[in-house]
One Martini backbone bead per residue (centre of mass of N, CA, C, O) as a GRO file, in nm:
protein
  115
    1UNK     BB    1   0.076   0.076  -0.053
    2UNK     BB    2   0.285   0.257  -0.004
    3UNK     BB    3   0.407   0.195  -0.260
    4UNK     BB    4   0.144   0.287  -0.448
    5UNK     BB    5   0.173   0.588  -0.318
    6UNK     BB    6   0.426   0.660  -0.427
    7UNK     BB    7   0.387   0.624  -0.693
    8UNK     BB    8   0.145   0.825  -0.738
    9UNK     BB    9   0.343   1.077  -0.659
   10UNK     BB   10   0.525   1.065  -0.869
   11UNK     BB   11   0.357   1.083  -1.144
   12UNK     BB   12   0.255   1.412  -1.045
   13UNK     BB   13   0.520   1.484  -0.937
   14UNK     BB   14   0.683   1.542  -1.197
   15UNK     BB   15   0.611   1.736  -1.396
   16UNK     BB   16   0.616   1.966  -1.211
   17UNK     BB   17   0.890   1.969  -1.155
   18UNK     BB   18   1.001   2.045  -1.408
   19UNK     BB   19   0.838   2.310  -1.524
   20UNK     BB   20   0.937   2.450  -1.361
   21UNK     BB   21   1.225   2.465  -1.446
   22UNK     BB   22   1.195   2.565  -1.695
   23UNK     BB   23   1.076   2.841  -1.551
   24UNK     BB   24   1.334   2.904  -1.427
   25UNK     BB   25   1.513   2.886  -1.622
   26UNK     BB   26   1.723   2.990  -1.799
   27UNK     BB   27   1.707   3.051  -2.202
   28UNK     BB   28   1.837   2.934  -2.549
   29UNK     BB   29   1.921   3.150  -2.809
   30UNK     BB   30   1.896   3.056  -3.053
   31UNK     BB   31   1.962   3.095  -3.404
   32UNK     BB   32   1.972   3.227  -3.706
   33UNK     BB   33   1.883   3.166  -4.004
   34UNK     BB   34   2.052   3.376  -4.180
   35UNK     BB   35   2.332   3.207  -4.003
   36UNK     BB   36   2.573   3.054  -3.957
   37UNK     BB   37   2.713   2.873  -3.667
   38UNK     BB   38   2.987   2.850  -3.893
   39UNK     BB   39   3.250   3.042  -3.941
   40UNK     BB   40   3.509   3.072  -4.251
   41UNK     BB   41   3.743   3.254  -4.249
   42UNK     BB   42   3.950   3.116  -4.139
   43UNK     BB   43   4.158   2.837  -4.112
   44UNK     BB   44   4.314   2.673  -3.881
   45UNK     BB   45   4.564   2.620  -3.780
   46UNK     BB   46   4.792   2.283  -3.796
   47UNK     BB   47   4.867   2.077  -3.590
   48UNK     BB   48   5.114   1.932  -3.458
   49UNK     BB   49   5.180   1.568  -3.499
   50UNK     BB   50   5.344   1.361  -3.367
   51UNK     BB   51   5.619   1.110  -3.443
   52UNK     BB   52   5.730   0.779  -3.358
   53UNK     BB   53   5.928   0.613  -3.305
   54UNK     BB   54   6.033   0.331  -3.507
   55UNK     BB   55   5.975   0.023  -3.420
   56UNK     BB   56   6.207  -0.304  -3.449
   57UNK     BB   57   6.232  -0.579  -3.404
   58UNK     BB   58   6.418  -0.838  -3.356
   59UNK     BB   59   6.531  -1.103  -3.450
   60UNK     BB   60   6.547  -1.385  -3.361
   61UNK     BB   61   6.721  -1.653  -3.244
   62UNK     BB   62   6.803  -1.953  -3.325
   63UNK     BB   63   6.824  -2.051  -3.048
   64UNK     BB   64   6.505  -1.956  -2.956
   65UNK     BB   65   6.418  -2.117  -3.122
   66UNK     BB   66   6.534  -2.402  -3.047
   67UNK     BB   67   6.386  -2.388  -2.750
   68UNK     BB   68   6.057  -2.410  -2.828
   69UNK     BB   69   5.927  -2.570  -2.574
   70UNK     BB   70   6.161  -2.559  -2.349
   71UNK     BB   71   6.278  -2.572  -2.069
   72UNK     BB   72   6.433  -2.348  -1.873
   73UNK     BB   73   6.727  -2.298  -1.748
   74UNK     BB   74   6.680  -2.383  -1.412
   75UNK     BB   75   6.368  -2.508  -1.354
   76UNK     BB   76   6.471  -2.732  -1.100
   77UNK     BB   77   6.524  -2.496  -0.959
   78UNK     BB   78   6.501  -2.316  -0.697
   79UNK     BB   79   6.468  -1.922  -0.701
   80UNK     BB   80   6.449  -1.917  -0.313
   81UNK     BB   81   6.629  -2.047  -0.060
   82UNK     BB   82   6.847  -2.197   0.215
   83UNK     BB   83   7.140  -1.932   0.201
   84UNK     BB   84   6.992  -1.711  -0.050
   85UNK     BB   85   6.865  -1.466   0.170
   86UNK     BB   86   6.751  -1.665   0.309
   87UNK     BB   87   6.660  -1.835   0.605
   88UNK     BB   88   6.726  -2.177   0.780
   89UNK     BB   89   6.407  -2.090   0.971
   90UNK     BB   90   6.151  -1.935   0.997
   91UNK     BB   91   6.161  -1.987   1.342
   92UNK     BB   92   6.203  -2.017   1.665
   93UNK     BB   93   6.228  -2.254   1.848
   94UNK     BB   94   6.045  -2.455   2.078
   95UNK     BB   95   6.078  -2.415   2.462
   96UNK     BB   96   5.950  -2.560   2.744
   97UNK     BB   97   5.610  -2.474   2.648
   98UNK     BB   98   5.545  -2.301   2.895
   99UNK     BB   99   5.457  -2.035   3.003
  100UNK     BB  100   5.568  -1.830   3.253
  101UNK     BB  101   5.304  -1.885   3.516
  102UNK     BB  102   5.182  -2.130   3.347
  103UNK     BB  103   4.954  -2.321   3.408
  104UNK     BB  104   4.655  -2.586   3.427
  105UNK     BB  105   4.565  -2.522   3.749
  106UNK     BB  106   4.493  -2.188   3.681
  107UNK     BB  107   4.259  -2.234   3.480
  108UNK     BB  108   3.933  -2.238   3.404
  109UNK     BB  109   3.695  -2.379   3.451
  110UNK     BB  110   3.631  -2.555   3.100
  111UNK     BB  111   3.891  -2.491   2.989
  112UNK     BB  112   4.111  -2.609   2.758
  113UNK     BB  113   4.336  -2.524   2.958
  114UNK     BB  114   4.235  -2.781   3.103
  115UNK     BB  115   4.269  -3.085   3.336
   0.00000   0.00000   0.00000
């Protein structure tokens, strides 16, 4: 019901809003029929267009053509390996098991840490 009332109000108000807007906005003056809108006295000077140099790629080498479809040299080696700029391990090893000052007996009842 609310949608129906909104739709009716929109259909009635939209033409009124358009007519009020057209009445309040300034009107454009139409060009006189006797004159052309474009004056062809002097054509504008041509704008120079910059021309980019044409770069032609060199012909592929015979070696590249013969190895087409073959794996690249060194493709079986990992790109990043420990010792080649990477640390040996991702994190220091955990020693001790539990944090100091915490014991399972201190955990509240029902906690997954309680034993």
